[in-house]
PDB file of C-alpha atoms in Angstrom:
ATOM      1  CA  UNK W   1     119.897 111.795  -8.736  1.00 35.00           C
ATOM      2  CA  UNK W   2     119.153 115.454  -9.066  1.00 34.00           C
ATOM      3  CA  UNK W   3     121.522 118.227  -8.030  1.00 35.00           C
ATOM      4  CA  UNK W   4     120.229 120.513  -5.310  1.00 37.00           C
ATOM      5  CA  UNK W   5     120.869 123.843  -7.038  1.00 40.00           C
ATOM      6  CA  UNK W   6     123.662 126.379  -6.857  1.00 41.00           C
ATOM      7  CA  UNK W   7     126.732 125.443  -4.820  1.00 41.00           C
ATOM      8  CA  UNK W   8     127.652 127.680  -1.895  1.00 42.00           C
ATOM      9  CA  UNK W   9     130.600 130.068  -2.276  1.00 46.00           C
ATOM     10  CA  UNK W  10     133.910 128.933  -0.831  1.00 48.00           C
ATOM     11  CA  UNK W  11     135.702 131.321   1.464  1.00 48.00           C
ATOM     12  CA  UNK W  12     139.036 132.846   0.505  1.00 49.00           C
ATOM     13  CA  UNK W  13     140.535 131.354   3.663  1.00 47.00           C
ATOM     14  CA  UNK W  14     139.452 127.835   2.708  1.00 45.00           C
ATOM     15  CA  UNK W  15     140.889 128.226  -0.791  1.00 48.00           C
ATOM     16  CA  UNK W  16     144.191 129.467   0.664  1.00 49.00           C
ATOM     17  CA  UNK W  17     144.327 126.586   3.154  1.00 45.00           C
ATOM     18  CA  UNK W  18     143.761 124.100   0.366  1.00 44.00           C
ATOM     19  CA  UNK W  19     146.149 125.706  -2.124  1.00 49.00           C
ATOM     20  CA  UNK W  20     149.071 126.080   0.297  1.00 48.00           C
ATOM     21  CA  UNK W  21     148.705 122.744   2.037  1.00 43.00           C
ATOM     22  CA  UNK W  22     148.819 124.398   5.467  1.00 44.00           C
ATOM     23  CA  UNK W  23     146.993 122.332   8.038  1.00 39.00           C
ATOM     24  CA  UNK W  24     147.106 119.176   5.925  1.00 36.00           C
ATOM     25  CA  UNK W  25     146.961 115.804   7.605  1.00 34.00           C
ATOM     26  CA  UNK W  26     146.724 112.815   5.244  1.00 36.00           C
ATOM     27  CA  UNK W  27     148.137 114.365   2.121  1.00 36.00           C
ATOM     28  CA  UNK W  28     151.449 115.526   0.754  1.00 36.00           C
ATOM     29  CA  UNK W  29     152.256 119.041  -0.387  1.00 34.00           C
ATOM     30  CA  UNK W  30     153.043 119.026  -4.092  1.00 35.00           C
ATOM     31  CA  UNK W  31     153.840 122.313  -5.785  1.00 34.00           C
ATOM     32  CA  UNK W  32     151.017 124.762  -5.269  1.00 35.00           C
ATOM     33  CA  UNK W  33     148.363 122.138  -4.569  1.00 39.00           C
ATOM     34  CA  UNK W  34     148.035 118.883  -2.710  1.00 42.00           C
ATOM     35  CA  UNK W  35     148.091 115.287  -3.845  1.00 44.00           C
ATOM     36  CA  UNK W  36     146.188 112.746  -1.798  1.00 48.00           C
ATOM     37  CA  UNK W  37     147.514 109.255  -1.370  1.00 52.00           C
ATOM     38  CA  UNK W  38     145.532 106.175  -0.492  1.00 55.00           C
ATOM     39  CA  UNK W  39     145.313 106.123   3.274  1.00 67.00           C
ATOM     40  CA  UNK W  40     144.919 102.684   4.835  1.00 78.00           C
ATOM     41  CA  UNK W  41     143.792 104.029   8.197  1.00 76.00           C
ATOM     42  CA  UNK W  42     140.720 105.870   6.910  1.00 83.00           C
ATOM     43  CA  UNK W  43     137.883 105.382   9.414  1.00 77.00           C
ATOM     44  CA  UNK W  44     135.394 104.380   6.728  1.00 82.00           C
ATOM     45  CA  UNK W  45     137.373 102.407   4.132  1.00 79.00           C
ATOM     46  CA  UNK W  46     140.831 101.791   5.579  1.00 76.00           C
ATOM     47  CA  UNK W  47     141.976  98.185   5.851  1.00 80.00           C
ATOM     48  CA  UNK W  48     144.608  99.122   8.450  1.00 80.00           C
ATOM     49  CA  UNK W  49     142.211 100.768  10.918  1.00 78.00           C
ATOM     50  CA  UNK W  50     141.221  98.182  13.546  1.00 82.00           C
ATOM     51  CA  UNK W  51     138.431 100.441  14.823  1.00 82.00           C
ATOM     52  CA  UNK W  52     137.248 101.472  11.369  1.00 80.00           C
ATOM     53  CA  UNK W  53     134.274 100.373   9.311  1.00 82.00           C
ATOM     54  CA  UNK W  54     136.345  98.821   6.469  1.00 82.00           C
ATOM     55  CA  UNK W  55     133.547  99.327   3.967  1.00 84.00           C
ATOM     56  CA  UNK W  56     133.850  98.161   0.377  1.00 88.00           C
ATOM     57  CA  UNK W  57     132.303 100.165  -2.433  1.00 90.00           C
ATOM     58  CA  UNK W  58     130.838  99.265  -5.803  1.00 92.00           C
ATOM     59  CA  UNK W  59     131.762 101.993  -8.284  1.00 92.00           C
ATOM     60  CA  UNK W  60     130.266 102.556 -11.731  1.00 93.00           C
ATOM     61  CA  UNK W  61     132.801 104.796 -13.484  1.00 93.00           C
ATOM     62  CA  UNK W  62     130.591 105.383 -16.530  1.00 94.00           C
ATOM     63  CA  UNK W  63     127.663 106.629 -14.458  1.00 95.00           C
ATOM     64  CA  UNK W  64     129.933 108.272 -11.866  1.00 93.00           C
ATOM     65  CA  UNK W  65     128.102 106.511  -9.040  1.00 95.00           C
ATOM     66  CA  UNK W  66     129.044 104.541  -5.959  1.00 95.00           C
ATOM     67  CA  UNK W  67     127.145 102.329  -3.558  1.00 95.00           C
ATOM     68  CA  UNK W  68     127.765 100.367  -0.399  1.00 94.00           C
ATOM     69  CA  UNK W  69     125.786  98.727   2.382  1.00 94.00           C
ATOM     70  CA  UNK W  70     126.360  99.280   6.089  1.00 93.00           C
ATOM     71  CA  UNK W  71     124.786  97.614   9.118  1.00 93.00           C
ATOM     72  CA  UNK W  72     125.317  99.729  12.222  1.00 92.00           C
ATOM     73  CA  UNK W  73     125.860  97.894  15.477  1.00 91.00           C
ATOM     74  CA  UNK W  74     124.784  99.244  18.851  1.00 93.00           C
ATOM     75  CA  UNK W  75     128.063 101.125  19.339  1.00 91.00           C
ATOM     76  CA  UNK W  76     127.035 103.482  16.509  1.00 92.00           C
ATOM     77  CA  UNK W  77     123.748 104.629  18.020  1.00 93.00           C
ATOM     78  CA  UNK W  78     122.905 108.094  19.276  1.00 94.00           C
ATOM     79  CA  UNK W  79     119.397 107.566  20.568  1.00 94.00           C
ATOM     80  CA  UNK W  80     118.211 104.065  21.425  1.00 96.00           C
ATOM     81  CA  UNK W  81     118.019 102.037  18.225  1.00 96.00           C
ATOM     82  CA  UNK W  82     119.019 104.957  15.978  1.00 97.00           C
ATOM     83  CA  UNK W  83     122.332 105.446  14.156  1.00 97.00           C
ATOM     84  CA  UNK W  84     124.139 108.573  15.388  1.00 97.00           C
ATOM     85  CA  UNK W  85     123.796 111.485  12.956  1.00 97.00           C
ATOM     86  CA  UNK W  86     127.559 111.907  12.842  1.00 96.00           C
ATOM     87  CA  UNK W  87     127.933 108.364  11.507  1.00 95.00           C
ATOM     88  CA  UNK W  88     125.225 108.990   8.903  1.00 98.00           C
ATOM     89  CA  UNK W  89     127.010 112.203   7.854  1.00 97.00           C
ATOM     90  CA  UNK W  90     130.365 110.412   7.708  1.00 92.00           C
ATOM     91  CA  UNK W  91     129.000 107.692   5.425  1.00 96.00           C
ATOM     92  CA  UNK W  92     127.388 110.207   3.069  1.00 97.00           C
ATOM     93  CA  UNK W  93     130.564 112.306   2.955  1.00 95.00           C
ATOM     94  CA  UNK W  94     132.679 109.230   2.245  1.00 93.00           C
ATOM     95  CA  UNK W  95     130.369 108.168  -0.593  1.00 95.00           C
ATOM     96  CA  UNK W  96     130.981 111.470  -2.364  1.00 95.00           C
ATOM     97  CA  UNK W  97     134.672 111.977  -1.549  1.00 93.00           C
ATOM     98  CA  UNK W  98     135.656 108.347  -2.181  1.00 92.00           C
ATOM     99  CA  UNK W  99     133.903 108.418  -5.539  1.00 93.00           C
ATOM    100  CA  UNK W 100     135.718 111.604  -6.576  1.00 93.00           C
ATOM    101  CA  UNK W 101     139.020 110.011  -5.523  1.00 90.00           C
ATOM    102  CA  UNK W 102     138.362 106.723  -7.340  1.00 90.00           C
ATOM    103  CA  UNK W 103     137.356 108.552 -10.529  1.00 93.00           C
ATOM    104  CA  UNK W 104     140.680 110.396 -10.465  1.00 90.00           C
ATOM    105  CA  UNK W 105     139.299 113.858  -9.702  1.00 90.00           C
ATOM    106  CA  UNK W 106     140.911 114.234  -6.299  1.00 83.00           C
ATOM    107  CA  UNK W 107     139.560 116.899  -4.008  1.00 86.00           C
ATOM    108  CA  UNK W 108     138.594 117.348  -0.397  1.00 91.00           C
ATOM    109  CA  UNK W 109     135.217 118.158   1.091  1.00 95.00           C
ATOM    110  CA  UNK W 110     134.902 121.921   1.402  1.00 95.00           C
ATOM    111  CA  UNK W 111     131.147 122.092   2.024  1.00 96.00           C
ATOM    112  CA  UNK W 112     128.888 119.306   3.294  1.00 97.00           C
ATOM    113  CA  UNK W 113     125.146 119.676   3.751  1.00 98.00           C
ATOM    114  CA  UNK W 114     123.140 116.790   5.204  1.00 98.00           C
ATOM    115  CA  UNK W 115     119.366 116.590   5.503  1.00 98.00           C
ATOM    116  CA  UNK W 116     118.024 113.974   7.868  1.00 98.00           C
ATOM    117  CA  UNK W 117     114.636 112.679   6.701  1.00 98.00           C
ATOM    118  CA  UNK W 118     113.967 109.715   9.020  1.00 98.00           C
ATOM    119  CA  UNK W 119     115.890 107.993  11.818  1.00 98.00           C
ATOM    120  CA  UNK W 120     118.370 105.407  10.507  1.00 98.00           C
ATOM    121  CA  UNK W 121     117.811 102.160  12.433  1.00 97.00           C
ATOM    122  CA  UNK W 122     120.691 100.125  13.845  1.00 95.00           C
ATOM    123  CA  UNK W 123     121.059  96.420  12.994  1.00 95.00           C
ATOM    124  CA  UNK W 124     119.432  97.030   9.591  1.00 95.00           C
ATOM    125  CA  UNK W 125     121.096  97.122   6.166  1.00 96.00           C
ATOM    126  CA  UNK W 126     121.520 100.758   5.148  1.00 96.00           C
ATOM    127  CA  UNK W 127     122.291 101.492   1.498  1.00 97.00           C
ATOM    128  CA  UNK W 128     124.508 104.469   0.725  1.00 97.00           C
ATOM    129  CA  UNK W 129     124.603 105.878  -2.811  1.00 98.00           C
ATOM    130  CA  UNK W 130     126.861 108.655  -4.108  1.00 97.00           C
ATOM    131  CA  UNK W 131     126.959 110.461  -7.432  1.00 97.00           C
ATOM    132  CA  UNK W 132     129.173 113.088  -9.038  1.00 97.00           C
ATOM    133  CA  UNK W 133     126.919 115.652 -10.717  1.00 97.00           C
ATOM    134  CA  UNK W 134     129.388 118.286 -11.938  1.00 96.00           C
ATOM    135  CA  UNK W 135     133.146 118.536 -12.413  1.00 94.00           C
ATOM    136  CA  UNK W 136     134.795 121.914 -12.934  1.00 93.00           C
ATOM    137  CA  UNK W 137     138.481 122.842 -12.948  1.00 90.00           C
ATOM    138  CA  UNK W 138     138.622 123.496  -9.183  1.00 91.00           C
ATOM    139  CA  UNK W 139     135.295 122.189  -7.834  1.00 94.00           C
ATOM    140  CA  UNK W 140     133.285 118.990  -7.853  1.00 96.00           C
ATOM    141  CA  UNK W 141     129.583 118.845  -6.988  1.00 97.00           C
ATOM    142  CA  UNK W 142     128.295 115.569  -5.593  1.00 97.00           C
ATOM    143  CA  UNK W 143     125.136 114.203  -4.007  1.00 98.00           C
ATOM    144  CA  UNK W 144     124.467 111.166  -1.827  1.00 98.00           C
ATOM    145  CA  UNK W 145     121.608 109.433  -0.076  1.00 98.00           C
ATOM    146  CA  UNK W 146     121.067 106.764   2.551  1.00 98.00           C
ATOM    147  CA  UNK W 147     118.093 104.444   2.191  1.00 98.00           C
ATOM    148  CA  UNK W 148     116.692 101.257   3.632  1.00 98.00           C
ATOM    149  CA  UNK W 149     116.497  98.173   1.416  1.00 97.00           C
ATOM    150  CA  UNK W 150     112.883  99.047   0.522  1.00 97.00           C
ATOM    151  CA  UNK W 151     113.985 102.461  -0.780  1.00 97.00           C
ATOM    152  CA  UNK W 152     112.881 104.620   2.150  1.00 98.00           C
ATOM    153  CA  UNK W 153     115.112 107.708   2.140  1.00 98.00           C
ATOM    154  CA  UNK W 154     116.710 108.298   5.542  1.00 98.00           C
ATOM    155  CA  UNK W 155     119.125 111.115   4.690  1.00 98.00           C
ATOM    156  CA  UNK W 156     120.398 113.077   1.706  1.00 98.00           C
ATOM    157  CA  UNK W 157     123.538 115.115   1.252  1.00 98.00           C
ATOM    158  CA  UNK W 158     125.301 117.379  -1.172  1.00 98.00           C
ATOM    159  CA  UNK W 159     128.876 118.467  -1.149  1.00 97.00           C
ATOM    160  CA  UNK W 160     131.338 120.722  -2.838  1.00 97.00           C
ATOM    161  CA  UNK W 161     134.787 119.198  -3.104  1.00 96.00           C
ATOM    162  CA  UNK W 162     137.771 121.405  -3.864  1.00 94.00           C
ATOM    163  CA  UNK W 163     140.358 120.126  -6.322  1.00 87.00           C
ATOM    164  CA  UNK W 164     144.085 120.875  -6.213  1.00 76.00           C
ATOM    165  CA  UNK W 165     145.573 123.484  -8.514  1.00 76.00           C
ATOM    166  CA  UNK W 166     147.075 122.113 -11.694  1.00 69.00           C
ATOM    167  CA  UNK W 167     150.836 122.385 -12.125  1.00 58.00           C
TER     168      UNK W 167
END
């Protein structure tokens, strides 16, 4: 995958929110930063969420990539026969954030940009791929895409994940 260019600037307010832990939900305050714990009720990957997707991911730590397959039922449609854009966005975000977590980088999504290329059909295997493209002391850049089995690109995404302060 190719990175999409320069990452957007993070606001001072977002940095402060992240660094202080104010407004946190599924994490614990630890010193000046935050430490995320595995959360079994995650909508996408949580085993303890009866209404969740419970997706499993294949992770290649050497290549810093992740992939999964999802078949959306009718309850996930926006327009007739089309997966809701919010579900598509959620899957792309999870591919990037989950990969960062599993590789030990930590971080939360600070910026998410999704480009919808074609409607994602329901009742069809949808492949989701994520990749970490840059790791810096406080930021991670990642990209993701959703395709059909024949390789047709349905949506692409890029994100900036913010990492906790060290110490």
